[in-house]
Amino acid sequence: MKYVIYRYRDELSNLIHKYPCVIDVFRSIKPDNVYHERQLQQIFADNENINNLIYQNLSLRKGYKRSGNKHYFINELTNEKICCIVNHYYITILSKDKYNIFFDILYQISQSYVIMSKQV
């Protein structure tokens, strides 16, 4: 499955907790043009330093590889290959399920991450 994850700005956390249906409105915004990209910039936080934090947490683990903004991890127990791609405003995780090392790291960093879309 492919999970696309955004981290909303701290200023919006109260709004999202009070009105959870707002997430559906945000989900409908696609970065098709400059106007929508600016909207996304106002809603979601930048993913600066996420690459470094993932690298710090996994660099000593067996089965971890990094290529630029792409992180790969092979789970030795299940033989599952997990890929995490860090983009400017969103993170894509390719995995069988959402219980894996990359989600754990994102949760440790911040609890303001939202899975915006899940594709099979």
C-alpha atoms as an extended CHARMM CRD file, in Angstrom:
* protein
*
       120  EXT
         1         1  MET       CA              0.0000000000        0.0000000000        0.0000000000  PROA      1               0.0000000000
         2         2  LYS       CA              1.0200000000        3.5790000000       -0.5520000000  PROA      2               0.0000000000
         3         3  TYR       CA              0.4810000000        6.0450000000        2.2790000000  PROA      3               0.0000000000
         4         4  VAL       CA              0.8150000000        9.7930000000        1.6900000000  PROA      4               0.0000000000
         5         5  ILE       CA              1.4080000000       11.6110000000        4.9580000000  PROA      5               0.0000000000
         6         6  TYR       CA              1.3070000000       15.3300000000        5.7150000000  PROA      6               0.0000000000
         7         7  ARG       CA              2.2230000000       17.1660000000        8.9040000000  PROA      7               0.0000000000
         8         8  TYR       CA             -0.1100000000       20.0500000000        9.5470000000  PROA      8               0.0000000000
         9         9  ARG       CA              1.1240000000       23.2670000000       11.1030000000  PROA      9               0.0000000000
        10        10  ASP       CA              0.8740000000       23.6000000000       14.8610000000  PROA      10              0.0000000000
        11        11  GLU       CA             -1.4730000000       26.5820000000       14.5020000000  PROA      11              0.0000000000
        12        12  LEU       CA             -4.0620000000       24.3200000000       12.8600000000  PROA      12              0.0000000000
        13        13  SER       CA             -4.0060000000       21.5470000000       15.4500000000  PROA      13              0.0000000000
        14        14  ASN       CA             -6.8790000000       23.0340000000       17.4830000000  PROA      14              0.0000000000
        15        15  LEU       CA             -8.9690000000       23.4780000000       14.3430000000  PROA      15              0.0000000000
        16        16  ILE       CA             -8.3850000000       19.9000000000       13.2260000000  PROA      16              0.0000000000
        17        17  HSD       CA             -9.1430000000       18.4570000000       16.6620000000  PROA      17              0.0000000000
        18        18  LYS       CA            -12.3160000000       20.5320000000       16.9300000000  PROA      18              0.0000000000
        19        19  TYR       CA            -13.4800000000       19.8890000000       13.3310000000  PROA      19              0.0000000000
        20        20  PRO       CA            -12.0660000000       16.5660000000       12.0740000000  PROA      20              0.0000000000
        21        21  CYS       CA            -14.0610000000       16.8780000000        8.8300000000  PROA      21              0.0000000000
        22        22  VAL       CA            -11.6490000000       19.6500000000        7.7780000000  PROA      22              0.0000000000
        23        23  ILE       CA             -9.1150000000       16.9240000000        6.9690000000  PROA      23              0.0000000000
        24        24  ASP       CA            -11.3630000000       15.7920000000        4.0970000000  PROA      24              0.0000000000
        25        25  VAL       CA            -11.2950000000       19.3150000000        2.6710000000  PROA      25              0.0000000000
        26        26  PHE       CA             -7.5040000000       19.4050000000        2.9300000000  PROA      26              0.0000000000
        27        27  ARG       CA             -7.3270000000       15.9550000000        1.3420000000  PROA      27              0.0000000000
        28        28  SER       CA             -9.1160000000       17.2500000000       -1.7510000000  PROA      28              0.0000000000
        29        29  ILE       CA             -6.4310000000       19.8830000000       -2.4240000000  PROA      29              0.0000000000
        30        30  LYS       CA             -3.9050000000       18.6390000000       -4.9550000000  PROA      30              0.0000000000
        31        31  PRO       CA             -0.7370000000       20.5750000000       -5.8510000000  PROA      31              0.0000000000
        32        32  ASP       CA             -1.9480000000       21.0500000000       -9.4410000000  PROA      32              0.0000000000
        33        33  ASN       CA             -1.1570000000       24.7390000000       -9.7400000000  PROA      33              0.0000000000
        34        34  VAL       CA              0.5510000000       27.5730000000       -7.9020000000  PROA      34              0.0000000000
        35        35  TYR       CA             -2.6090000000       28.5850000000       -6.0300000000  PROA      35              0.0000000000
        36        36  HSD       CA             -3.1110000000       25.1010000000       -4.5930000000  PROA      36              0.0000000000
        37        37  GLU       CA              0.5780000000       24.7890000000       -3.7530000000  PROA      37              0.0000000000
        38        38  ARG       CA              0.3690000000       28.0240000000       -1.7500000000  PROA      38              0.0000000000
        39        39  GLN       CA             -2.6760000000       26.6970000000        0.0740000000  PROA      39              0.0000000000
        40        40  LEU       CA             -0.7660000000       23.5540000000        0.9730000000  PROA      40              0.0000000000
        41        41  GLN       CA              2.1380000000       25.6800000000        2.2100000000  PROA      41              0.0000000000
        42        42  GLN       CA             -0.2140000000       27.5030000000        4.5790000000  PROA      42              0.0000000000
        43        43  ILE       CA             -1.7950000000       24.2880000000        5.8670000000  PROA      43              0.0000000000
        44        44  PHE       CA              1.1050000000       21.8670000000        6.1060000000  PROA      44              0.0000000000
        45        45  ALA       CA              4.5340000000       22.1650000000        7.6950000000  PROA      45              0.0000000000
        46        46  ASP       CA              7.7850000000       21.7420000000        5.8230000000  PROA      46              0.0000000000
        47        47  ASN       CA              9.6010000000       18.4290000000        6.2290000000  PROA      47              0.0000000000
        48        48  GLU       CA             13.0190000000       19.9110000000        6.9070000000  PROA      48              0.0000000000
        49        49  ASN       CA             15.3760000000       17.6580000000        8.8590000000  PROA      49              0.0000000000
        50        50  ILE       CA             13.1160000000       14.6040000000        8.5190000000  PROA      50              0.0000000000
        51        51  ASN       CA             15.6980000000       12.8830000000        6.2930000000  PROA      51              0.0000000000
        52        52  ASN       CA             18.3720000000       13.4190000000        8.9380000000  PROA      52              0.0000000000
        53        53  LEU       CA             16.1350000000       12.2240000000       11.7760000000  PROA      53              0.0000000000
        54        54  ILE       CA             15.2240000000        9.0340000000        9.9210000000  PROA      54              0.0000000000
        55        55  TYR       CA             18.8950000000        8.4710000000        9.1240000000  PROA      55              0.0000000000
        56        56  GLN       CA             19.9220000000        9.0040000000       12.7630000000  PROA      56              0.0000000000
        57        57  ASN       CA             17.3450000000        6.4930000000       13.9790000000  PROA      57              0.0000000000
        58        58  LEU       CA             18.0680000000        3.7880000000       11.4150000000  PROA      58              0.0000000000
        59        59  SER       CA             21.6800000000        4.1980000000       10.2590000000  PROA      59              0.0000000000
        60        60  LEU       CA             23.0370000000        1.5360000000       12.6230000000  PROA      60              0.0000000000
        61        61  ARG       CA             20.2860000000       -0.9860000000       11.9130000000  PROA      61              0.0000000000
        62        62  LYS       CA             20.8810000000       -3.8810000000        9.5790000000  PROA      62              0.0000000000
        63        63  GLY       CA             18.6900000000       -3.7410000000        6.4750000000  PROA      63              0.0000000000
        64        64  TYR       CA             18.6320000000        0.0670000000        6.1900000000  PROA      64              0.0000000000
        65        65  LYS       CA             19.7430000000        1.9300000000        3.0680000000  PROA      65              0.0000000000
        66        66  ARG       CA             19.4190000000        5.5440000000        2.0100000000  PROA      66              0.0000000000
        67        67  SER       CA             19.5340000000        7.1370000000       -1.4150000000  PROA      67              0.0000000000
        68        68  GLY       CA             18.9610000000       10.9020000000       -1.2450000000  PROA      68              0.0000000000
        69        69  ASN       CA             15.4570000000       11.4650000000        0.0690000000  PROA      69              0.0000000000
        70        70  LYS       CA             14.5340000000        7.7620000000       -0.2370000000  PROA      70              0.0000000000
        71        71  HSD       CA             14.9230000000        5.4450000000        2.7240000000  PROA      71              0.0000000000
        72        72  TYR       CA             14.7020000000        1.6640000000        2.4230000000  PROA      72              0.0000000000
        73        73  PHE       CA             14.3470000000       -0.8410000000        5.2270000000  PROA      73              0.0000000000
        74        74  ILE       CA             14.1320000000       -4.6210000000        4.9710000000  PROA      74              0.0000000000
        75        75  ASN       CA             12.4520000000       -6.2940000000        7.9210000000  PROA      75              0.0000000000
        76        76  GLU       CA             14.3940000000       -9.4990000000        8.5820000000  PROA      76              0.0000000000
        77        77  LEU       CA             11.5120000000      -11.2460000000       10.3490000000  PROA      77              0.0000000000
        78        78  THR       CA              8.8810000000      -10.7230000000        7.6660000000  PROA      78              0.0000000000
        79        79  ASN       CA             11.2110000000      -10.0900000000        4.6990000000  PROA      79              0.0000000000
        80        80  GLU       CA              9.1010000000       -7.0130000000        3.9260000000  PROA      80              0.0000000000
        81        81  LYS       CA             10.7330000000       -4.2010000000        1.9710000000  PROA      81              0.0000000000
        82        82  ILE       CA              9.5660000000       -0.7940000000        3.1590000000  PROA      82              0.0000000000
        83        83  CYS       CA             10.2850000000        2.4450000000        1.3180000000  PROA      83              0.0000000000
        84        84  CYS       CA              9.9370000000        5.9870000000        2.6740000000  PROA      84              0.0000000000
        85        85  ILE       CA             10.2280000000        8.9850000000        0.3350000000  PROA      85              0.0000000000
        86        86  VAL       CA             10.4860000000       12.3990000000        1.9930000000  PROA      86              0.0000000000
        87        87  ASN       CA              9.2360000000       15.2790000000       -0.1440000000  PROA      87              0.0000000000
        88        88  HSD       CA              8.9240000000       18.9690000000        0.6560000000  PROA      88              0.0000000000
        89        89  TYR       CA              5.4120000000       18.9230000000        2.1640000000  PROA      89              0.0000000000
        90        90  TYR       CA              4.5380000000       15.2440000000        2.2800000000  PROA      90              0.0000000000
        91        91  ILE       CA              6.0210000000       11.8370000000        2.9760000000  PROA      91              0.0000000000
        92        92  THR       CA              5.2010000000        8.7060000000        0.9990000000  PROA      92              0.0000000000
        93        93  ILE       CA              5.5410000000        5.2950000000        2.6200000000  PROA      93              0.0000000000
        94        94  LEU       CA              5.2610000000        2.1100000000        0.5830000000  PROA      94              0.0000000000
        95        95  SER       CA              4.4380000000       -0.7500000000        2.9300000000  PROA      95              0.0000000000
        96        96  LYS       CA              2.0320000000       -3.6390000000        3.4940000000  PROA      96              0.0000000000
        97        97  ASP       CA              0.5330000000       -1.9530000000        6.5270000000  PROA      97              0.0000000000
        98        98  LYS       CA              0.9660000000        1.1720000000        8.5930000000  PROA      98              0.0000000000
        99        99  TYR       CA              2.6290000000       -0.5520000000       11.5250000000  PROA      99              0.0000000000
       100       100  ASN       CA              6.2840000000       -0.1960000000       10.6340000000  PROA      100             0.0000000000
       101       101  ILE       CA              9.4920000000        1.5470000000       11.6490000000  PROA      101             0.0000000000
       102       102  PHE       CA              8.8880000000        4.7120000000        9.5860000000  PROA      102             0.0000000000
       103       103  PHE       CA              5.5050000000        5.3840000000       11.1710000000  PROA      103             0.0000000000
       104       104  ASP       CA              7.0710000000        4.8610000000       14.6010000000  PROA      104             0.0000000000
       105       105  ILE       CA              9.7590000000        7.4450000000       13.8460000000  PROA      105             0.0000000000
       106       106  LEU       CA              7.2230000000        9.9700000000       12.5220000000  PROA      106             0.0000000000
       107       107  TYR       CA              5.1030000000        9.5020000000       15.6300000000  PROA      107             0.0000000000
       108       108  GLN       CA              8.1290000000       10.0770000000       17.8720000000  PROA      108             0.0000000000
       109       109  ILE       CA              8.9660000000       13.3010000000       16.0430000000  PROA      109             0.0000000000
       110       110  SER       CA              5.4970000000       14.7850000000       16.0660000000  PROA      110             0.0000000000
       111       111  GLN       CA              1.9530000000       13.6760000000       16.6900000000  PROA      111             0.0000000000
       112       112  SER       CA              0.6330000000       16.1330000000       14.1130000000  PROA      112             0.0000000000
       113       113  TYR       CA              1.0350000000       13.8520000000       11.1010000000  PROA      113             0.0000000000
       114       114  VAL       CA             -2.0780000000       12.9660000000        9.1350000000  PROA      114             0.0000000000
       115       115  ILE       CA             -2.4460000000       10.1870000000        6.5700000000  PROA      115             0.0000000000
       116       116  MET       CA             -4.1490000000       11.9920000000        3.7270000000  PROA      116             0.0000000000
       117       117  SER       CA             -4.5030000000        9.1550000000        1.2570000000  PROA      117             0.0000000000
       118       118  LYS       CA             -4.0740000000        5.4350000000        1.2040000000  PROA      118             0.0000000000
       119       119  GLN       CA             -3.7870000000        3.6820000000       -2.1380000000  PROA      119             0.0000000000
       120       120  VAL       CA             -3.6360000000       -0.0220000000       -2.7850000000  PROA      120             0.0000000000
